[in-house]
Every structure is written in C-alpha cells, then in structure tokens.
XYZ file of C-alpha atoms in Angstrom:
318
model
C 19.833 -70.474 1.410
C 22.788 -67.961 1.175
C 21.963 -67.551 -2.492
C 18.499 -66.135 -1.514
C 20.000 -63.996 1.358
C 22.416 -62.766 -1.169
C 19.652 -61.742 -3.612
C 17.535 -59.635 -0.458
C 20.283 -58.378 0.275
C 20.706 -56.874 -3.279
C 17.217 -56.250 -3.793
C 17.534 -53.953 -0.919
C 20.721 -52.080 -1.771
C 18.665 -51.513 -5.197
C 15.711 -49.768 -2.920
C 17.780 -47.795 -0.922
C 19.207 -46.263 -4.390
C 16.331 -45.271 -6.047
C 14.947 -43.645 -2.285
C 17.897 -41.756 -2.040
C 17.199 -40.430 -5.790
C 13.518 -39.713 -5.346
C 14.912 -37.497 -2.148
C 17.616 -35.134 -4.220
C 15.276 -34.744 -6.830
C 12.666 -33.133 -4.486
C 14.991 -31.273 -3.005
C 16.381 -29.694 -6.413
C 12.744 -29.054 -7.595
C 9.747 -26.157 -6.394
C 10.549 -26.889 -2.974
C 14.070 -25.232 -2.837
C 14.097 -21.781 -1.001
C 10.126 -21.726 -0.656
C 9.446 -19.391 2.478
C 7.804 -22.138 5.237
C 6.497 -19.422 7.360
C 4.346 -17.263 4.188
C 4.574 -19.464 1.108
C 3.824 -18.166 -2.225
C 0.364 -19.142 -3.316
C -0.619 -19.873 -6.441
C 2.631 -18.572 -7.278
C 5.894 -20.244 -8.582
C 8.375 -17.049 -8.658
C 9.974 -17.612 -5.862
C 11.128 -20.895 -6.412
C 14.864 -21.846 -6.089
C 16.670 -18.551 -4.729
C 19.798 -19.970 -5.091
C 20.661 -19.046 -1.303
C 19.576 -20.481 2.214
C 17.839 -17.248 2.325
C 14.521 -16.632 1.966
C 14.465 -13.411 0.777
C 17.839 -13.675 -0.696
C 18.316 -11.578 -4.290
C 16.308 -12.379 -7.188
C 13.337 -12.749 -5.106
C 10.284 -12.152 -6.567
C 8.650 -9.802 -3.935
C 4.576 -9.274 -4.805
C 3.245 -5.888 -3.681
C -0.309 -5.022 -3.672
C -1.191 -1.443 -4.495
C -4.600 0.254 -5.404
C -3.436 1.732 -7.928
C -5.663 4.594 -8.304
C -4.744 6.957 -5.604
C -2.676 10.061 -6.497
C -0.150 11.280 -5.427
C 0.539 7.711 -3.863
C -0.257 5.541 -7.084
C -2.279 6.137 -10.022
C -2.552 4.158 -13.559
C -0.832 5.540 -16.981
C -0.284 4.079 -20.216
C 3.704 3.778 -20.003
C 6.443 4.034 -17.603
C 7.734 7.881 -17.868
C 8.645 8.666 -14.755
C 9.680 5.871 -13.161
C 6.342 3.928 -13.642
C 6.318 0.317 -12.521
C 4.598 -2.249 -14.911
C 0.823 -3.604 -13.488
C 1.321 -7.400 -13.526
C -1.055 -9.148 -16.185
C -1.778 -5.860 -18.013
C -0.282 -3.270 -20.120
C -0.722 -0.200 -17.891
C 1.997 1.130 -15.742
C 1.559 2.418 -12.191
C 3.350 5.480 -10.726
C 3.717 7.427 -7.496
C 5.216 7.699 -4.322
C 4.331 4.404 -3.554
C 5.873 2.882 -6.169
C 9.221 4.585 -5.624
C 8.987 2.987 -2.279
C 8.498 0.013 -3.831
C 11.542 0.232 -5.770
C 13.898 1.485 -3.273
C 13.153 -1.525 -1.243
C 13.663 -3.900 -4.062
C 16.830 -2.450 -5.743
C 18.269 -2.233 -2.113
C 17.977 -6.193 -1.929
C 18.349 -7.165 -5.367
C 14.955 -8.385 -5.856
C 12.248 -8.675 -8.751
C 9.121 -6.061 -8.020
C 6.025 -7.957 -8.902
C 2.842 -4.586 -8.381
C -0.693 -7.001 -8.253
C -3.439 -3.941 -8.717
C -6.037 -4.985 -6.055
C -9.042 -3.121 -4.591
C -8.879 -1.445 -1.305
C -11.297 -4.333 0.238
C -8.820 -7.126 -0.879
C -5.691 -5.780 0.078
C -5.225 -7.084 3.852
C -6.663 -10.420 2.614
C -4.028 -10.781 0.108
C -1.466 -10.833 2.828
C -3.154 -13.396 4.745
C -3.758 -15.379 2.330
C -0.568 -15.068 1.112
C -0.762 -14.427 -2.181
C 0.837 -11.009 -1.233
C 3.826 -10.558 0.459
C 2.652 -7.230 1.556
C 1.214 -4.003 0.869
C 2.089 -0.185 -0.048
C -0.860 1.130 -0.890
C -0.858 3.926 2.074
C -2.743 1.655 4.700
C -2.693 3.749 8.011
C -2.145 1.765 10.967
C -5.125 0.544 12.906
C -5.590 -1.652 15.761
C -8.591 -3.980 13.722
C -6.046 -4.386 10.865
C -3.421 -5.649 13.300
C -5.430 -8.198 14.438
C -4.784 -9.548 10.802
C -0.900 -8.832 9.573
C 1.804 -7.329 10.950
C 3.044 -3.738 9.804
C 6.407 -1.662 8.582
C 7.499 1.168 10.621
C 5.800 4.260 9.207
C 6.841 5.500 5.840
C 4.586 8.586 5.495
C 2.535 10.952 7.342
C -0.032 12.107 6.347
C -3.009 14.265 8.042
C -6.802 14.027 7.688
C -9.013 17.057 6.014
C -11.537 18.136 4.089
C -12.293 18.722 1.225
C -14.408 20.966 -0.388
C -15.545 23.549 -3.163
C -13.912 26.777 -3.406
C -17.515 28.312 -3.669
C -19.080 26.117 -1.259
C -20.610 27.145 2.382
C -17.571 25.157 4.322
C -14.598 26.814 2.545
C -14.642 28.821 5.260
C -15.338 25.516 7.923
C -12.575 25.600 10.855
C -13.881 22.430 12.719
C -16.226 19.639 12.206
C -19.294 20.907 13.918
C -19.440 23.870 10.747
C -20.631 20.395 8.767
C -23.820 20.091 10.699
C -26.159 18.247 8.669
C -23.800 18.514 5.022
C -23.621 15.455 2.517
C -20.292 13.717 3.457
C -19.021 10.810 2.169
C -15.074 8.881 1.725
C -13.201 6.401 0.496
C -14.273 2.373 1.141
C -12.317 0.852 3.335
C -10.178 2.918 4.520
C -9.258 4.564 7.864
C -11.422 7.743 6.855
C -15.364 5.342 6.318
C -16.243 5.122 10.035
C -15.060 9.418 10.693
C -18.383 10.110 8.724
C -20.251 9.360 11.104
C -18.847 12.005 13.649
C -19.938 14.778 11.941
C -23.149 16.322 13.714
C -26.147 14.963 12.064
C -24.569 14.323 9.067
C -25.942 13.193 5.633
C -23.591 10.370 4.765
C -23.766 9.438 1.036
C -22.724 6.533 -0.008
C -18.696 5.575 0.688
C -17.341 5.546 -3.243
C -14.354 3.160 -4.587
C -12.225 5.304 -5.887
C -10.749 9.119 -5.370
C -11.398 10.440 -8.589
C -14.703 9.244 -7.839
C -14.948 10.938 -4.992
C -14.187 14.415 -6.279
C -15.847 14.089 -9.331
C -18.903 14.045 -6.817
C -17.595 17.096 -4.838
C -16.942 19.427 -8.091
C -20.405 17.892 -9.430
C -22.119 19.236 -6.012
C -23.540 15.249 -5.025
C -21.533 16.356 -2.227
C -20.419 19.256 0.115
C -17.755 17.600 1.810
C -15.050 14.783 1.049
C -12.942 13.477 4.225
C -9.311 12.028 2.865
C -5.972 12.510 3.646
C -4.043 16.067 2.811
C -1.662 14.283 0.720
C -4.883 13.028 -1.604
C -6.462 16.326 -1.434
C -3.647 18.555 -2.720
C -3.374 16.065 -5.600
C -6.820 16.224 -6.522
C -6.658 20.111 -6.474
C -3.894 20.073 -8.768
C -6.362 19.263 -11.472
C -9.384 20.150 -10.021
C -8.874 24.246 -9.990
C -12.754 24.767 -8.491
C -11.905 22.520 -5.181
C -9.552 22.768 -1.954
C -9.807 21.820 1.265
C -9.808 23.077 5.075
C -7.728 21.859 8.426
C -8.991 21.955 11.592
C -7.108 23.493 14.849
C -6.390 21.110 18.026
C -9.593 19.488 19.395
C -11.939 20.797 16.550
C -10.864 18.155 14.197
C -11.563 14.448 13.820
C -11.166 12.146 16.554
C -8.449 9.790 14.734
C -5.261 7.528 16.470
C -2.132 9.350 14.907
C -1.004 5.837 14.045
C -3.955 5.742 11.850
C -3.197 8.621 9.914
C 0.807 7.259 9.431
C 1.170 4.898 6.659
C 2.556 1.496 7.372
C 3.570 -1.663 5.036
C 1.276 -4.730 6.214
C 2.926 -8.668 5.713
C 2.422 -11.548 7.177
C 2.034 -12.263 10.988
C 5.176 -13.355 12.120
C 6.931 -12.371 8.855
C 10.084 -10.677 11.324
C 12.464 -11.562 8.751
C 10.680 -9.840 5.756
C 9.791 -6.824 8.561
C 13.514 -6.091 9.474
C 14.027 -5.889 5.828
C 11.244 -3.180 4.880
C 12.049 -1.363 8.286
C 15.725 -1.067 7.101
C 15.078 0.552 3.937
C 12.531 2.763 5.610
C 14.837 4.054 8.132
C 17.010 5.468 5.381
C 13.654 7.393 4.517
C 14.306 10.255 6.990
C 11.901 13.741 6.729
C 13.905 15.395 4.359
C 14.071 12.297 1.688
C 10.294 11.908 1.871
C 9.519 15.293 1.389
C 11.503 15.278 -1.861
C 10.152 11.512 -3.370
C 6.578 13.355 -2.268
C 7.048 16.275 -3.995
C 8.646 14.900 -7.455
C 4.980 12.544 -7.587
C 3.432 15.866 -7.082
C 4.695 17.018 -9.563
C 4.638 13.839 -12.060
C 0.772 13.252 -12.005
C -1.189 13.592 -14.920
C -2.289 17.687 -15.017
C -0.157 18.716 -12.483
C 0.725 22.511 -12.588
C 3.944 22.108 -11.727
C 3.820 23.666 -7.686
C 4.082 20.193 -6.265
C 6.675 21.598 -4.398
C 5.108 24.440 -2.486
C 1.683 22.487 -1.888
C 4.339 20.046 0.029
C 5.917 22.988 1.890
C 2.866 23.998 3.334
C 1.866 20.360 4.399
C 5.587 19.861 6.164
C 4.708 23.421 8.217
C 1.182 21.926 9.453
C 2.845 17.981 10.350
C-alpha cells in the first residue's frame, strides 16, 4: 500500500512539472506584451515589447494613410524628402502626414509601419484592428465617432472651391452663384454629402482620388470641385489653368468646424494610445504646423516653389 501511495504521489509531482513548463513557455511566446484592449490582427509585430508597456519602444505602430492626397500624402518612387516606405511595395509616401507620422514615432521610439488603404477602408481598419489608427486627414464627424475614438486636432483646414481660372464661378462669392453647375468631391469624405446643398445642383459622380478630381475640372467634366483649401492650393501648384474661391460668413457651406479639423482615429477605448498621439500633437502649436505645411508645399512633385506664400494667405483666412 505505501509503495503505491509513494508512486501517486510521484506521478503527481511529475504533472505538476511539466504544467508549470507548458505555463512559462506561453508566457515567453506571441502572447508577451500583446495589447488586450486592440490586439494586432493578422499581425505579429508587436509581439514581445520587452516592457509591461503596451506601447513601450520598438513598437510596431500601423498607420493607415490614403496615400494619394497632396499636400497631406502622395506616392513617389523613393524617399527624398523624408518619404516613408509603403508597406508591401516599393513606393514611398510623403507629406505632411507622414511627418506627423514620424514625429509621433521617433518621440516614442517606435517602428512606423504606413498600410496604403482607400478612403472607404480606413475607419474599418481601426475597428477591426488591423490599424492602430489613422492620419490620413479624417475631419472629425459625429457618424465616425460612433465607430473609433479621435486625436486632438492636428490641422485645420477650410472648405472651398475649386474651379477654372476661365470658368463662370471664378468670380462665385457664395454657394447659391453654383445654381444648377456640375459638382462633384471626393468619396468618403466629409465634403460627399455638401454636394447636395448647392441649389439645384448637377452632382456628377463622387471620384476616388484628387488628381482625379481635377483632372475632371481642367478637362471641363466639371465646373466645380468642393475639397479642402489645403488640397486645392496643392493641386494649383501644378495645375496653372485652375484656383479656387472662399466664401464670406453665412454664404458658404453649412459644415461642423470639427469636421473641417483633422483628427487621428484609434480604437474605442484606446486612452492609453490617445494620451500618447495627443502629447505629441500638443507640441504641434500654429507656428510649427504652418512650417511642416509649408515645406510639403513645397516638396510635391511640380511644385513652383511658393509653398510658402500660398500658406500665408491660408493662415490670414483661418
């Protein structure tokens, strides 16, 4: 009898070994520093940060961007000018967004991994995870923060028009002098459903891109483009035969500021990642994003080198 108690009694001592070994090894493997609250999906970078902190350096932190929206971000074939590599290609991406990108990752130490995804996917990245956020320009709106949380702001930019220089509404000072033109926008953005308040309008179909877009306005599809200022002294930088017009208090657009102010959007919840981004951003005062503004201005493909006056005149009308 005590030589079979003796032998459970080993047999269990055995067990409880090999549990305890199957539990450090799980603990040393993918599952170390994983972020519980937005875990990486489909995505092993962030594995073992070396540090009880999520977002501790080295982290691996996965932007989406569009990609194609100068002066903000736009595609090149190498990384002059502080261009940022496109995961999974061999293109580079470069802009303002992209220096915002940066400054937020060299401030923390971490790896910037730019995912090029269209304007419809980017929101849906983040809550699906497989983002950790945006900075692709996204203005603030109340439907999108149903969805994700945002950053403070981190530009401001206003909403225009823009036209031909020998077209009918160069002269336009408010949205009723587009009675019954041929608008159109951008997909998915804040700018799609502001079509629809110009008096009787002709909307054309919302295109995906904005060299689309004023590739249509030079080519006369159009008579009218609505996007941001920012976008539309970019454009005109190489496209000599287009500009654009402002409208006075009341005779504009009828847009939430917030909408118009672009935000970072990550996870719901995500207050650790948030307090991070806002951080950065609050080191970002007028001044600072007037300059990073003005040198993508100036570094986009064809620009004539008067980045820097097109930006004076947008800080006088902010």
């Amino acid at each position: 009898m005590k030589r079979i108690v003796s032998l459970l009694l080993a047999m269990l001592m055995v067990l409880s070994l090999v549990g305890c070994g199957n539990k450090n090894s799980g603990n040393n493997g993918g599952n170390a520093g994983t972020n519980v609250n937005n875990p990486p999906a489909d995505n092993t970078d962030n594995g073992d940060q070396g540090t009880d902190e999520v977002y501790g350096p080295g982290y691996v932190l996965r932007v989406g961007m569009n990609c194609s929206a100068a002066p903000f971000g736009w595609t090149q074939d190498d990384d002059s000018n502080g261009a940022w590599p496109i995961d999974g290609t061999n293109q580079y991406v470069c802009g303002y967004d992209v220096q915002v990108a940066r400054k937020i990752c060299e401030t923390y130490g971490w790896e910037l991994k730019i995912i090029k995804t269209d304007w419809e996917g980017l929101i849906p990245g983040v809550v699906s995870g497989k983002l950790d956020c945006c900075i692709s320009t996204l203005g603030v709106t109340e439907e999108r923060l149903r969805s994700v949380d945002f950053s403070d702001y981190y530009w401001n930019n206003g909403c225009i028009m823009a036209v031909r220089k020998d077209g009918p509404y160069v002269d336009a000072t408010s949205i009723q002098d587009f009675d019954g033109a041929k608008i159109t926008t951008q997909i998915a953005t804040i700018w799609e459903p502001l079509v629809q308040q110009i008096p009787n309008v002709q909307a054309e179909p919302c295109l995906n891109s904005l060299p689309e877009l004023f590739i249509a306005l030079s080519a006369g599809k159009v008579d009218g483009v609505i996007t941001g200022l920012s976008e539309a002294q970019s454009a005109c930088l190489s496209n000599p035969d287009l500009t654009w017009v402002t409208f006075g208090e009341g005779q504009g657009f009828d847009v939430e500021l917030s909408a118009l102010c672009a935000g970072i959007p990550l996870g719901k919840g995500n207050t650790e990642l948030k307090e991070k981004i806002d951080a950065v951003i609050a080191t970002m005062d007028h001044d600072t994003q007037i300059a990073m503004m003005t040198e993508a201005l100036n570094a986009q493909p064809l620009s004539d080198g008067t980045g820097e006056a097109l930006q004076a005149e947008e800080t006088a009308g902010m």
